[in-house]
PDB file of C-alpha atoms in Angstrom:
ATOM      1  CA  MET K 268      34.546  46.602 141.894  1.00 53.00           C
ATOM      2  CA  HIS K 269      36.778  43.643 140.995  1.00 61.00           C
ATOM      3  CA  THR K 270      33.693  41.722 139.740  1.00 68.00           C
ATOM      4  CA  HIS K 271      33.140  44.284 136.986  1.00 82.00           C
ATOM      5  CA  ILE K 272      37.000  44.198 136.014  1.00 88.00           C
ATOM      6  CA  LYS K 273      37.797  42.202 132.603  1.00 92.00           C
ATOM      7  CA  VAL K 274      41.618  41.542 132.243  1.00 92.00           C
ATOM      8  CA  SER K 275      42.918  39.862 128.868  1.00 93.00           C
ATOM      9  CA  THR K 276      46.353  39.482 127.356  1.00 93.00           C
ATOM     10  CA  GLN K 277      44.598  40.140 124.052  1.00 91.00           C
ATOM     11  CA  LEU K 278      44.033  43.825 122.587  1.00 91.00           C
ATOM     12  CA  PRO K 279      40.515  44.079 121.277  1.00 91.00           C
ATOM     13  CA  ASP K 280      40.180  44.686 117.493  1.00 91.00           C
ATOM     14  CA  HIS K 281      39.340  48.256 117.940  1.00 90.00           C
ATOM     15  CA  TYR K 282      42.664  49.152 119.857  1.00 91.00           C
ATOM     16  CA  ARG K 283      44.910  47.372 117.275  1.00 89.00           C
ATOM     17  CA  GLN K 284      46.574  50.576 116.124  1.00 90.00           C
ATOM     18  CA  TYR K 285      48.531  50.789 119.460  1.00 91.00           C
ATOM     19  CA  ARG K 286      49.857  47.560 119.178  1.00 92.00           C
ATOM     20  CA  ILE K 287      54.071  47.809 119.219  1.00 91.00           C
ATOM     21  CA  ALA K 288      56.116  45.891 116.493  1.00 88.00           C
ATOM     22  CA  VAL K 289      58.205  44.130 119.388  1.00 87.00           C
ATOM     23  CA  PRO K 290      56.554  41.097 120.923  1.00 89.00           C
ATOM     24  CA  ALA K 291      55.510  42.333 124.309  1.00 92.00           C
ATOM     25  CA  GLU K 292      53.650  41.127 127.479  1.00 94.00           C
ATOM     26  CA  THR K 293      50.139  42.659 127.025  1.00 95.00           C
ATOM     27  CA  LYS K 294      47.624  43.538 129.501  1.00 95.00           C
ATOM     28  CA  TYR K 295      44.214  44.693 128.746  1.00 95.00           C
ATOM     29  CA  VAL K 296      41.916  46.053 131.438  1.00 93.00           C
ATOM     30  CA  GLU K 297      38.277  47.148 131.211  1.00 93.00           C
ATOM     31  CA  ALA K 298      36.377  48.440 134.072  1.00 92.00           C
ATOM     32  CA  PRO K 299      33.376  50.948 135.033  1.00 91.00           C
ATOM     33  CA  PHE K 300      35.786  53.969 135.005  1.00 91.00           C
ATOM     34  CA  GLY K 301      37.405  53.044 131.545  1.00 94.00           C
ATOM     35  CA  SER K 302      39.910  50.725 130.031  1.00 94.00           C
ATOM     36  CA  TYR K 303      43.924  50.702 129.706  1.00 93.00           C
ATOM     37  CA  ILE K 304      46.433  49.052 127.562  1.00 95.00           C
ATOM     38  CA  THR K 305      50.026  48.187 128.858  1.00 95.00           C
ATOM     39  CA  GLN K 306      52.607  46.554 126.483  1.00 96.00           C
ATOM     40  CA  GLU K 307      55.938  45.655 128.210  1.00 96.00           C
ATOM     41  CA  ILE K 308      59.160  44.526 127.057  1.00 94.00           C
ATOM     42  CA  ARG K 309      61.765  43.525 129.437  1.00 93.00           C
ATOM     43  CA  ASP K 310      65.609  43.051 129.421  1.00 93.00           C
ATOM     44  CA  PRO K 311      67.699  42.318 132.488  1.00 93.00           C
ATOM     45  CA  GLU K 312      69.214  46.156 132.059  1.00 92.00           C
ATOM     46  CA  TRP K 313      65.701  47.925 131.281  1.00 94.00           C
ATOM     47  CA  ALA K 314      62.160  47.606 130.878  1.00 95.00           C
ATOM     48  CA  ILE K 315      59.766  49.730 128.761  1.00 96.00           C
ATOM     49  CA  SER K 316      56.370  50.255 129.130  1.00 96.00           C
ATOM     50  CA  TRP K 317      53.860  51.368 126.521  1.00 96.00           C
ATOM     51  CA  GLN K 318      50.645  52.593 128.376  1.00 95.00           C
ATOM     52  CA  GLN K 319      47.218  53.984 126.975  1.00 95.00           C
ATOM     53  CA  CYS K 320      44.589  54.843 129.076  1.00 95.00           C
ATOM     54  CA  PHE K 321      41.032  55.653 128.155  1.00 96.00           C
ATOM     55  CA  ILE K 322      39.108  57.293 131.374  1.00 95.00           C
ATOM     56  CA  LYS K 323      35.154  57.606 131.036  1.00 94.00           C
ATOM     57  CA  GLU K 324      35.095  58.487 134.750  1.00 93.00           C
ATOM     58  CA  ARG K 325      37.476  60.307 137.004  1.00 92.00           C
ATOM     59  CA  VAL K 326      39.957  57.790 138.648  1.00 90.00           C
ATOM     60  CA  ARG K 327      42.626  57.857 141.226  1.00 90.00           C
ATOM     61  CA  LEU K 328      45.540  55.479 140.971  1.00 87.00           C
ATOM     62  CA  ARG K 329      48.309  54.837 143.513  1.00 88.00           C
ATOM     63  CA  PRO K 330      51.170  53.515 141.515  1.00 82.00           C
ATOM     64  CA  SER K 331      53.891  51.714 143.661  1.00 81.00           C
ATOM     65  CA  ALA K 332      57.122  49.931 142.584  1.00 84.00           C
ATOM     66  CA  VAL K 333      58.432  46.890 144.216  1.00 86.00           C
ATOM     67  CA  HIS K 334      61.834  47.737 144.166  1.00 87.00           C
ATOM     68  CA  PRO K 335      63.674  50.942 144.188  1.00 89.00           C
ATOM     69  CA  MET K 336      63.415  52.385 140.515  1.00 90.00           C
ATOM     70  CA  LEU K 337      65.087  54.727 138.112  1.00 92.00           C
ATOM     71  CA  VAL K 338      62.610  55.650 135.283  1.00 93.00           C
ATOM     72  CA  MET K 339      62.468  57.760 132.638  1.00 95.00           C
ATOM     73  CA  TYR K 340      58.427  58.970 131.917  1.00 94.00           C
ATOM     74  CA  CYS K 341      57.461  60.015 128.554  1.00 96.00           C
ATOM     75  CA  ILE K 342      54.146  61.952 128.505  1.00 95.00           C
ATOM     76  CA  LEU K 343      52.962  61.604 124.604  1.00 95.00           C
ATOM     77  CA  LYS K 344      49.258  62.721 125.329  1.00 95.00           C
ATOM     78  CA  GLY K 345      47.295  64.338 128.301  1.00 93.00           C
ATOM     79  CA  ASN K 346      48.517  65.980 131.611  1.00 93.00           C
ATOM     80  CA  VAL K 347      48.517  63.953 134.859  1.00 91.00           C
ATOM     81  CA  PRO K 348      48.432  65.407 138.571  1.00 90.00           C
ATOM     82  CA  CYS K 349      50.698  63.218 140.553  1.00 90.00           C
ATOM     83  CA  ARG K 350      52.040  63.306 144.268  1.00 89.00           C
ATOM     84  CA  LEU K 351      55.401  61.501 144.373  1.00 86.00           C
ATOM     85  CA  GLN K 352      56.737  60.205 147.951  1.00 85.00           C
ATOM     86  CA  GLY K 353      59.213  62.630 149.410  1.00 79.00           C
ATOM     87  CA  GLN K 354      58.394  65.158 146.471  1.00 79.00           C
ATOM     88  CA  GLY K 355      54.911  66.387 146.920  1.00 81.00           C
ATOM     89  CA  LYS K 356      52.478  67.303 144.267  1.00 85.00           C
ATOM     90  CA  LEU K 357      53.765  67.784 140.404  1.00 85.00           C
ATOM     91  CA  MET K 358      52.169  67.593 136.911  1.00 88.00           C
ATOM     92  CA  LEU K 359      53.406  65.026 134.240  1.00 90.00           C
ATOM     93  CA  ILE K 360      52.910  67.201 131.160  1.00 91.00           C
ATOM     94  CA  GLU K 361      51.897  66.286 127.739  1.00 93.00           C
ATOM     95  CA  LYS K 362      54.850  66.411 125.570  1.00 93.00           C
ATOM     96  CA  GLU K 363      57.630  66.546 128.159  1.00 93.00           C
ATOM     97  CA  TYR K 364      59.634  63.749 129.684  1.00 93.00           C
ATOM     98  CA  GLY K 365      61.833  63.574 132.893  1.00 91.00           C
ATOM     99  CA  VAL K 366      63.713  61.301 135.127  1.00 91.00           C
ATOM    100  CA  TYR K 367      62.639  60.113 138.272  1.00 90.00           C
ATOM    101  CA  TYR K 368      63.431  57.603 141.100  1.00 90.00           C
ATOM    102  CA  ILE K 369      60.686  55.717 142.898  1.00 90.00           C
ATOM    103  CA  PRO K 370      61.126  54.244 146.213  1.00 90.00           C
ATOM    104  CA  SER K 371      60.102  50.954 146.666  1.00 89.00           C
ATOM    105  CA  GLN K 372      56.824  50.214 148.385  1.00 86.00           C
ATOM    106  CA  SER K 373      56.072  54.043 148.255  1.00 84.00           C
ATOM    107  CA  GLN K 374      52.866  55.863 148.360  1.00 85.00           C
ATOM    108  CA  ASN K 375      52.222  57.809 145.375  1.00 88.00           C
ATOM    109  CA  ILE K 376      48.899  58.888 143.546  1.00 90.00           C
ATOM    110  CA  ALA K 377      48.052  59.732 140.052  1.00 91.00           C
ATOM    111  CA  ASP K 378      44.502  61.435 139.297  1.00 91.00           C
ATOM    112  CA  LEU K 379      43.148  60.593 135.668  1.00 92.00           C
ATOM    113  CA  LYS K 380      40.159  62.913 134.487  1.00 93.00           C
ATOM    114  CA  THR K 381      38.103  61.849 131.715  1.00 95.00           C
ATOM    115  CA  GLY K 382      39.852  61.497 128.537  1.00 95.00           C
ATOM    116  CA  ASN K 383      42.733  59.616 126.654  1.00 95.00           C
ATOM    117  CA  TYR K 384      46.240  59.087 127.778  1.00 95.00           C
ATOM    118  CA  GLU K 385      49.440  57.846 126.310  1.00 96.00           C
ATOM    119  CA  MET K 386      52.691  57.231 128.494  1.00 96.00           C
ATOM    120  CA  ILE K 387      55.878  55.476 127.904  1.00 96.00           C
ATOM    121  CA  CYS K 388      57.623  54.147 131.048  1.00 95.00           C
ATOM    122  CA  ILE K 389      61.417  53.040 130.953  1.00 96.00           C
ATOM    123  CA  SER K 390      63.169  51.784 133.870  1.00 95.00           C
ATOM    124  CA  PHE K 391      66.761  51.418 134.141  1.00 93.00           C
ATOM    125  CA  SER K 392      69.129  48.777 135.767  1.00 91.00           C
ATOM    126  CA  PRO K 393      71.695  50.373 138.377  1.00 87.00           C
ATOM    127  CA  ALA K 394      74.228  48.791 136.037  1.00 86.00           C
ATOM    128  CA  PHE K 395      72.643  50.374 132.585  1.00 88.00           C
ATOM    129  CA  PHE K 396      72.751  53.583 134.387  1.00 85.00           C
ATOM    130  CA  SER K 397      76.313  53.212 136.060  1.00 82.00           C
ATOM    131  CA  ARG K 398      77.563  53.000 132.452  1.00 79.00           C
ATOM    132  CA  PHE K 399      75.845  56.056 131.407  1.00 76.00           C
ATOM    133  CA  ILE K 400      76.727  58.447 134.301  1.00 75.00           C
ATOM    134  CA  THR K 401      80.607  57.800 133.556  1.00 66.00           C
ATOM    135  CA  ARG K 402      79.961  59.960 130.757  1.00 64.00           C
ATOM    136  CA  HIS K 403      77.377  62.135 131.949  1.00 67.00           C
ATOM    137  CA  PRO K 404      78.010  62.428 136.023  1.00 63.00           C
ATOM    138  CA  SER K 405      74.785  64.741 136.099  1.00 64.00           C
ATOM    139  CA  PHE K 406      72.784  62.048 136.936  1.00 75.00           C
ATOM    140  CA  GLU K 407      74.978  60.637 139.430  1.00 74.00           C
ATOM    141  CA  ASP K 408      72.983  62.034 142.584  1.00 75.00           C
ATOM    142  CA  ILE K 409      69.844  60.511 141.557  1.00 81.00           C
ATOM    143  CA  TYR K 410      71.423  57.361 140.761  1.00 82.00           C
ATOM    144  CA  GLN K 411      72.848  56.903 144.433  1.00 81.00           C
ATOM    145  CA  GLN K 412      69.629  57.306 145.410  1.00 82.00           C
ATOM    146  CA  GLN K 413      68.631  54.058 143.940  1.00 84.00           C
ATOM    147  CA  LEU K 414      71.494  52.567 145.036  1.00 82.00           C
ATOM    148  CA  LYS K 415      71.102  53.550 148.939  1.00 83.00           C
ATOM    149  CA  GLN K 416      67.386  52.513 148.381  1.00 85.00           C
ATOM    150  CA  ALA K 417      66.219  56.069 149.793  1.00 85.00           C
ATOM    151  CA  ARG K 418      62.684  56.426 150.979  1.00 85.00           C
ATOM    152  CA  ARG K 419      62.517  59.702 149.406  1.00 85.00           C
ATOM    153  CA  GLY K 420      61.579  60.226 145.691  1.00 86.00           C
ATOM    154  CA  THR K 421      63.489  62.306 143.363  1.00 85.00           C
ATOM    155  CA  MET K 422      62.953  63.876 140.182  1.00 85.00           C
ATOM    156  CA  LEU K 423      65.354  65.727 137.583  1.00 83.00           C
ATOM    157  CA  PRO K 424      63.734  68.643 135.297  1.00 82.00           C
ATOM    158  CA  ALA K 425      60.940  67.589 133.012  1.00 86.00           C
ATOM    159  CA  ILE K 426      62.096  68.719 129.511  1.00 87.00           C
ATOM    160  CA  ARG K 427      59.813  69.288 126.654  1.00 88.00           C
ATOM    161  CA  MET K 428      60.160  66.647 123.823  1.00 91.00           C
ATOM    162  CA  ASP K 429      61.519  67.928 120.503  1.00 89.00           C
ATOM    163  CA  ASN K 430      61.075  65.977 116.968  1.00 91.00           C
ATOM    164  CA  CYS K 431      64.383  64.136 118.036  1.00 91.00           C
ATOM    165  CA  ASP K 432      62.973  62.673 121.072  1.00 93.00           C
ATOM    166  CA  LEU K 433      60.114  61.630 119.143  1.00 94.00           C
ATOM    167  CA  LYS K 434      61.847  59.922 116.679  1.00 94.00           C
ATOM    168  CA  VAL K 435      63.432  57.787 118.987  1.00 94.00           C
ATOM    169  CA  LEU K 436      60.448  56.754 120.891  1.00 95.00           C
ATOM    170  CA  ASN K 437      58.746  56.090 117.546  1.00 93.00           C
ATOM    171  CA  GLU K 438      61.917  53.896 116.458  1.00 94.00           C
ATOM    172  CA  LEU K 439      61.444  51.863 120.064  1.00 93.00           C
ATOM    173  CA  ARG K 440      57.925  51.267 119.028  1.00 92.00           C
ATOM    174  CA  HIS K 441      58.689  49.978 115.655  1.00 90.00           C
ATOM    175  CA  CYS K 442      61.992  48.532 116.371  1.00 88.00           C
ATOM    176  CA  PRO K 443      62.653  46.709 113.034  1.00 82.00           C
ATOM    177  CA  ALA K 444      65.298  44.130 114.582  1.00 76.00           C
ATOM    178  CA  GLU K 445      65.315  40.725 115.335  1.00 82.00           C
ATOM    179  CA  GLY K 446      67.000  38.250 117.405  1.00 83.00           C
ATOM    180  CA  PRO K 447      70.276  39.646 119.228  1.00 84.00           C
ATOM    181  CA  GLU K 448      70.353  42.699 117.296  1.00 90.00           C
ATOM    182  CA  ARG K 449      66.944  43.941 118.909  1.00 91.00           C
ATOM    183  CA  LYS K 450      68.891  44.123 122.163  1.00 90.00           C
ATOM    184  CA  VAL K 451      71.592  46.369 120.678  1.00 91.00           C
ATOM    185  CA  PHE K 452      69.099  48.547 118.545  1.00 94.00           C
ATOM    186  CA  ILE K 453      67.145  49.075 121.769  1.00 94.00           C
ATOM    187  CA  GLN K 454      70.115  49.775 124.168  1.00 92.00           C
ATOM    188  CA  GLU K 455      71.136  52.260 121.404  1.00 93.00           C
ATOM    189  CA  LYS K 456      68.162  53.889 121.200  1.00 94.00           C
ATOM    190  CA  LEU K 457      68.008  54.365 124.970  1.00 94.00           C
ATOM    191  CA  ASN K 458      71.464  55.647 125.355  1.00 91.00           C
ATOM    192  CA  GLU K 459      70.458  58.018 122.496  1.00 92.00           C
ATOM    193  CA  LEU K 460      67.273  59.446 124.513  1.00 93.00           C
ATOM    194  CA  LEU K 461      69.260  59.505 127.618  1.00 90.00           C
ATOM    195  CA  THR K 462      71.867  62.011 125.871  1.00 86.00           C
ATOM    196  CA  PHE K 463      69.222  63.901 124.586  1.00 87.00           C
ATOM    197  CA  TYR K 464      67.580  64.769 127.936  1.00 88.00           C
ATOM    198  CA  PHE K 465      71.002  65.439 129.353  1.00 80.00           C
ATOM    199  CA  ASN K 466      71.849  67.734 126.691  1.00 75.00           C
ATOM    200  CA  ALA K 467      68.631  69.520 126.926  1.00 77.00           C
ATOM    201  CA  LEU K 468      69.596  69.908 130.713  1.00 72.00           C
ATOM    202  CA  THR K 469      72.639  71.678 129.722  1.00 64.00           C
ATOM    203  CA  PRO K 470      72.506  75.451 128.830  1.00 60.00           C
ATOM    204  CA  LYS K 471      72.639  76.182 124.902  1.00 56.00           C
ATOM    205  CA  TYR K 472      75.478  78.640 125.660  1.00 50.00           C
ATOM    206  CA  LEU K 473      77.474  75.629 126.948  1.00 55.00           C
ATOM    207  CA  GLN K 474      76.685  73.102 124.182  1.00 56.00           C
ATOM    208  CA  ASN K 475      78.928  74.857 121.778  1.00 55.00           C
ATOM    209  CA  GLY K 476      81.691  77.097 121.118  1.00 63.00           C
ATOM    210  CA  ASP K 477      84.757  78.194 122.717  1.00 74.00           C
ATOM    211  CA  LEU K 478      83.658  78.081 126.245  1.00 77.00           C
ATOM    212  CA  ALA K 479      82.372  74.304 126.192  1.00 73.00           C
ATOM    213  CA  LYS K 480      85.324  73.463 124.442  1.00 78.00           C
ATOM    214  CA  LYS K 481      87.620  74.832 127.061  1.00 84.00           C
ATOM    215  CA  LEU K 482      85.680  73.210 129.879  1.00 84.00           C
ATOM    216  CA  ARG K 483      85.980  69.768 127.840  1.00 80.00           C
ATOM    217  CA  GLN K 484      89.613  70.157 128.025  1.00 86.00           C
ATOM    218  CA  VAL K 485      89.575  70.335 131.878  1.00 89.00           C
ATOM    219  CA  CYS K 486      87.298  67.421 131.998  1.00 86.00           C
ATOM    220  CA  VAL K 487      89.817  65.499 129.901  1.00 85.00           C
ATOM    221  CA  TYR K 488      92.642  66.930 132.180  1.00 90.00           C
ATOM    222  CA  ILE K 489      90.959  65.806 135.385  1.00 91.00           C
ATOM    223  CA  GLN K 490      90.475  62.143 133.810  1.00 87.00           C
ATOM    224  CA  ASN K 491      94.222  62.470 133.273  1.00 88.00           C
ATOM    225  CA  HIS K 492      95.403  63.810 136.633  1.00 90.00           C
ATOM    226  CA  TYR K 493      92.573  62.757 139.025  1.00 89.00           C
ATOM    227  CA  HIS K 494      94.828  61.038 141.167  1.00 89.00           C
ATOM    228  CA  GLN K 495      97.083  63.756 141.795  1.00 90.00           C
ATOM    229  CA  SER K 496      96.762  66.914 143.921  1.00 89.00           C
ATOM    230  CA  LEU K 497      94.128  69.467 141.832  1.00 91.00           C
ATOM    231  CA  SER K 498      92.935  72.762 143.134  1.00 92.00           C
ATOM    232  CA  ILE K 499      90.232  74.788 141.693  1.00 93.00           C
ATOM    233  CA  ALA K 500      92.288  77.685 140.943  1.00 92.00           C
ATOM    234  CA  GLU K 501      94.777  75.609 138.963  1.00 92.00           C
ATOM    235  CA  LEU K 502      91.840  74.107 136.777  1.00 93.00           C
ATOM    236  CA  SER K 503      90.073  77.325 136.249  1.00 92.00           C
ATOM    237  CA  LYS K 504      93.811  78.650 134.838  1.00 91.00           C
ATOM    238  CA  HIS K 505      93.790  75.785 132.325  1.00 89.00           C
ATOM    239  CA  ALA K 506      90.379  76.730 131.199  1.00 88.00           C
ATOM    240  CA  GLY K 507      91.082  80.465 130.915  1.00 89.00           C
ATOM    241  CA  MET K 508      88.565  81.700 133.342  1.00 87.00           C
ATOM    242  CA  HIS K 509      87.965  83.325 136.330  1.00 88.00           C
ATOM    243  CA  ILE K 510      87.431  80.720 139.007  1.00 90.00           C
ATOM    244  CA  ASN K 511      84.118  81.832 140.130  1.00 87.00           C
ATOM    245  CA  THR K 512      82.846  81.562 136.406  1.00 86.00           C
ATOM    246  CA  PHE K 513      84.865  78.522 135.858  1.00 89.00           C
ATOM    247  CA  GLU K 514      83.043  76.805 139.200  1.00 89.00           C
ATOM    248  CA  ARG K 515      79.294  78.049 137.644  1.00 86.00           C
ATOM    249  CA  ALA K 516      80.016  77.159 134.289  1.00 86.00           C
ATOM    250  CA  PHE K 517      81.349  73.570 134.872  1.00 86.00           C
ATOM    251  CA  LYS K 518      78.417  72.922 137.026  1.00 83.00           C
ATOM    252  CA  GLU K 519      75.892  73.818 134.483  1.00 77.00           C
ATOM    253  CA  LEU K 520      77.639  71.929 131.654  1.00 75.00           C
ATOM    254  CA  LEU K 521      78.428  68.536 133.912  1.00 75.00           C
ATOM    255  CA  GLY K 522      75.682  68.980 136.624  1.00 73.00           C
ATOM    256  CA  THR K 523      78.204  68.711 139.121  1.00 82.00           C
ATOM    257  CA  SER K 524      80.958  71.159 140.644  1.00 89.00           C
ATOM    258  CA  PRO K 525      84.535  70.481 139.595  1.00 92.00           C
ATOM    259  CA  ARG K 526      85.482  68.814 143.239  1.00 92.00           C
ATOM    260  CA  GLY K 527      82.251  66.468 142.894  1.00 89.00           C
ATOM    261  CA  TYR K 528      83.635  65.479 139.372  1.00 89.00           C
ATOM    262  CA  ILE K 529      86.867  64.482 140.684  1.00 92.00           C
ATOM    263  CA  GLU K 530      85.769  62.887 143.597  1.00 91.00           C
ATOM    264  CA  HIS K 531      83.375  60.946 141.331  1.00 88.00           C
ATOM    265  CA  LEU K 532      86.613  59.708 139.175  1.00 89.00           C
ATOM    266  CA  ARG K 533      88.379  58.980 142.076  1.00 92.00           C
ATOM    267  CA  MET K 534      85.863  56.777 143.623  1.00 91.00           C
ATOM    268  CA  LYS K 535      84.968  55.082 140.324  1.00 88.00           C
ATOM    269  CA  LYS K 536      88.822  54.104 140.151  1.00 90.00           C
ATOM    270  CA  ALA K 537      89.123  53.064 143.975  1.00 92.00           C
ATOM    271  CA  ALA K 538      85.780  50.620 143.459  1.00 89.00           C
ATOM    272  CA  GLY K 539      87.536  49.176 140.511  1.00 87.00           C
ATOM    273  CA  LEU K 540      90.848  48.673 142.175  1.00 91.00           C
ATOM    274  CA  LEU K 541      89.111  47.292 145.433  1.00 91.00           C
ATOM    275  CA  LEU K 542      87.611  44.321 143.044  1.00 88.00           C
ATOM    276  CA  GLN K 543      90.244  44.036 140.514  1.00 88.00           C
ATOM    277  CA  THR K 544      93.637  44.007 142.726  1.00 90.00           C
ATOM    278  CA  SER K 545      94.711  42.893 146.310  1.00 90.00           C
ATOM    279  CA  LEU K 546      96.166  46.109 146.790  1.00 91.00           C
ATOM    280  CA  SER K 547      95.989  47.550 150.349  1.00 93.00           C
ATOM    281  CA  ILE K 548      93.524  50.413 151.229  1.00 94.00           C
ATOM    282  CA  LYS K 549      96.450  52.779 151.893  1.00 93.00           C
ATOM    283  CA  ASP K 550      98.110  52.179 148.378  1.00 93.00           C
ATOM    284  CA  ILE K 551      94.547  52.602 146.881  1.00 94.00           C
ATOM    285  CA  SER K 552      94.209  55.667 148.598  1.00 93.00           C
ATOM    286  CA  LEU K 553      97.517  57.028 147.486  1.00 92.00           C
ATOM    287  CA  ASN K 554      96.863  55.944 144.030  1.00 91.00           C
ATOM    288  CA  THR K 555      93.588  57.668 143.597  1.00 93.00           C
ATOM    289  CA  GLY K 556      94.719  60.773 145.066  1.00 92.00           C
ATOM    290  CA  TYR K 557      93.951  60.811 148.538  1.00 92.00           C
ATOM    291  CA  SER K 558      96.840  61.490 151.341  1.00 86.00           C
ATOM    292  CA  GLY K 559      95.870  58.742 153.899  1.00 88.00           C
ATOM    293  CA  ALA K 560      93.826  55.908 154.130  1.00 92.00           C
ATOM    294  CA  ASN K 561      91.582  57.585 156.816  1.00 93.00           C
ATOM    295  CA  TYR K 562      90.053  60.207 154.802  1.00 93.00           C
ATOM    296  CA  PHE K 563      89.798  57.883 151.970  1.00 93.00           C
ATOM    297  CA  THR K 564      87.777  55.552 154.045  1.00 94.00           C
ATOM    298  CA  ALA K 565      85.565  58.559 155.219  1.00 93.00           C
ATOM    299  CA  VAL K 566      84.760  59.452 151.535  1.00 92.00           C
ATOM    300  CA  PHE K 567      84.281  56.030 150.657  1.00 92.00           C
ATOM    301  CA  ARG K 568      82.067  55.281 153.300  1.00 90.00           C
ATOM    302  CA  LYS K 569      80.008  58.553 152.536  1.00 87.00           C
ATOM    303  CA  ARG K 570      79.448  57.495 148.561  1.00 85.00           C
ATOM    304  CA  TYR K 571      78.831  53.691 148.890  1.00 85.00           C
ATOM    305  CA  ARG K 572      77.579  53.094 152.351  1.00 85.00           C
ATOM    306  CA  CYS K 573      80.248  50.913 153.382  1.00 90.00           C
ATOM    307  CA  SER K 574      84.038  50.803 154.330  1.00 92.00           C
ATOM    308  CA  PRO K 575      86.337  49.870 151.378  1.00 93.00           C
ATOM    309  CA  ARG K 576      87.174  46.673 152.972  1.00 92.00           C
ATOM    310  CA  GLU K 577      83.357  45.862 153.422  1.00 91.00           C
ATOM    311  CA  TYR K 578      82.847  46.662 149.838  1.00 88.00           C
ATOM    312  CA  ARG K 579      85.598  44.323 148.595  1.00 89.00           C
ATOM    313  CA  LYS K 580      84.377  41.406 150.883  1.00 85.00           C
ATOM    314  CA  ASN K 581      80.828  41.803 149.957  1.00 81.00           C
ATOM    315  CA  ARG K 582      81.279  42.128 146.138  1.00 74.00           C
ATOM    316  CA  LEU K 583      84.016  39.553 146.103  1.00 69.00           C
ATOM    317  CA  SER K 584      81.947  36.899 148.344  1.00 62.00           C
TER     318      SER K 584
END
């Protein structure tokens, strides 16, 4: 079929309405099954690809990634049956968006029937996502999948887009800023979009009111005392809640258990101390709330897939 495919870096005049405002790397492909457009802008911390497909004959695509990817897929038009390696069949639904981990060189499939499709694919660097999950640790597990370069694809729940989400996507498409301000504007909008997504995953009854306020106060308490011995019973008393109710509500609000949140903060601090100080492993373990270097090392190795000494050596070399 290659002899019947035309590829261009220019959009035909009849597709000009799809051109985005930001200078982008454009690719227009015309083939017997139809045509498609991709317009991509890149930064070391993220890449945004606007995609339009105009399908005349049913076609099966086999998308693949050179490197492990954390992506947010926003489906603006059309429903796309897919198969994600390690997850099996799924459906990308019109006016929904979700976060996915895509392994490198994975066997993925997307089936497009006759019709028009519009999608936005946003990929994030580990550094960008790392800064975000310090505030929203429910993304920690899928972030770790990328760091480990896992072979199994992972996805978080798809969420229905509302007017706020669509407004942010439209602002990205018609970005008014230029020069250095453009990157700042885009990153603000990406943070906004991820925040909307995180909030949509959180039950409404936990987003406002006294219960959410109590749980956030407990989060602040943990942030200030994570290096000390903390029990779930003690934390539930701080929240004024029964321990079972506290654990369930905490996980629904933050996407992780209280113990997982404590470990998340301890590991972040430990990694920082390894790189920024010459403290011994024993001293770092004591400074981050662990009773001994051996247990600390075991937890650290499980999280970062290397020992604390190896982490320090590899990052500083």
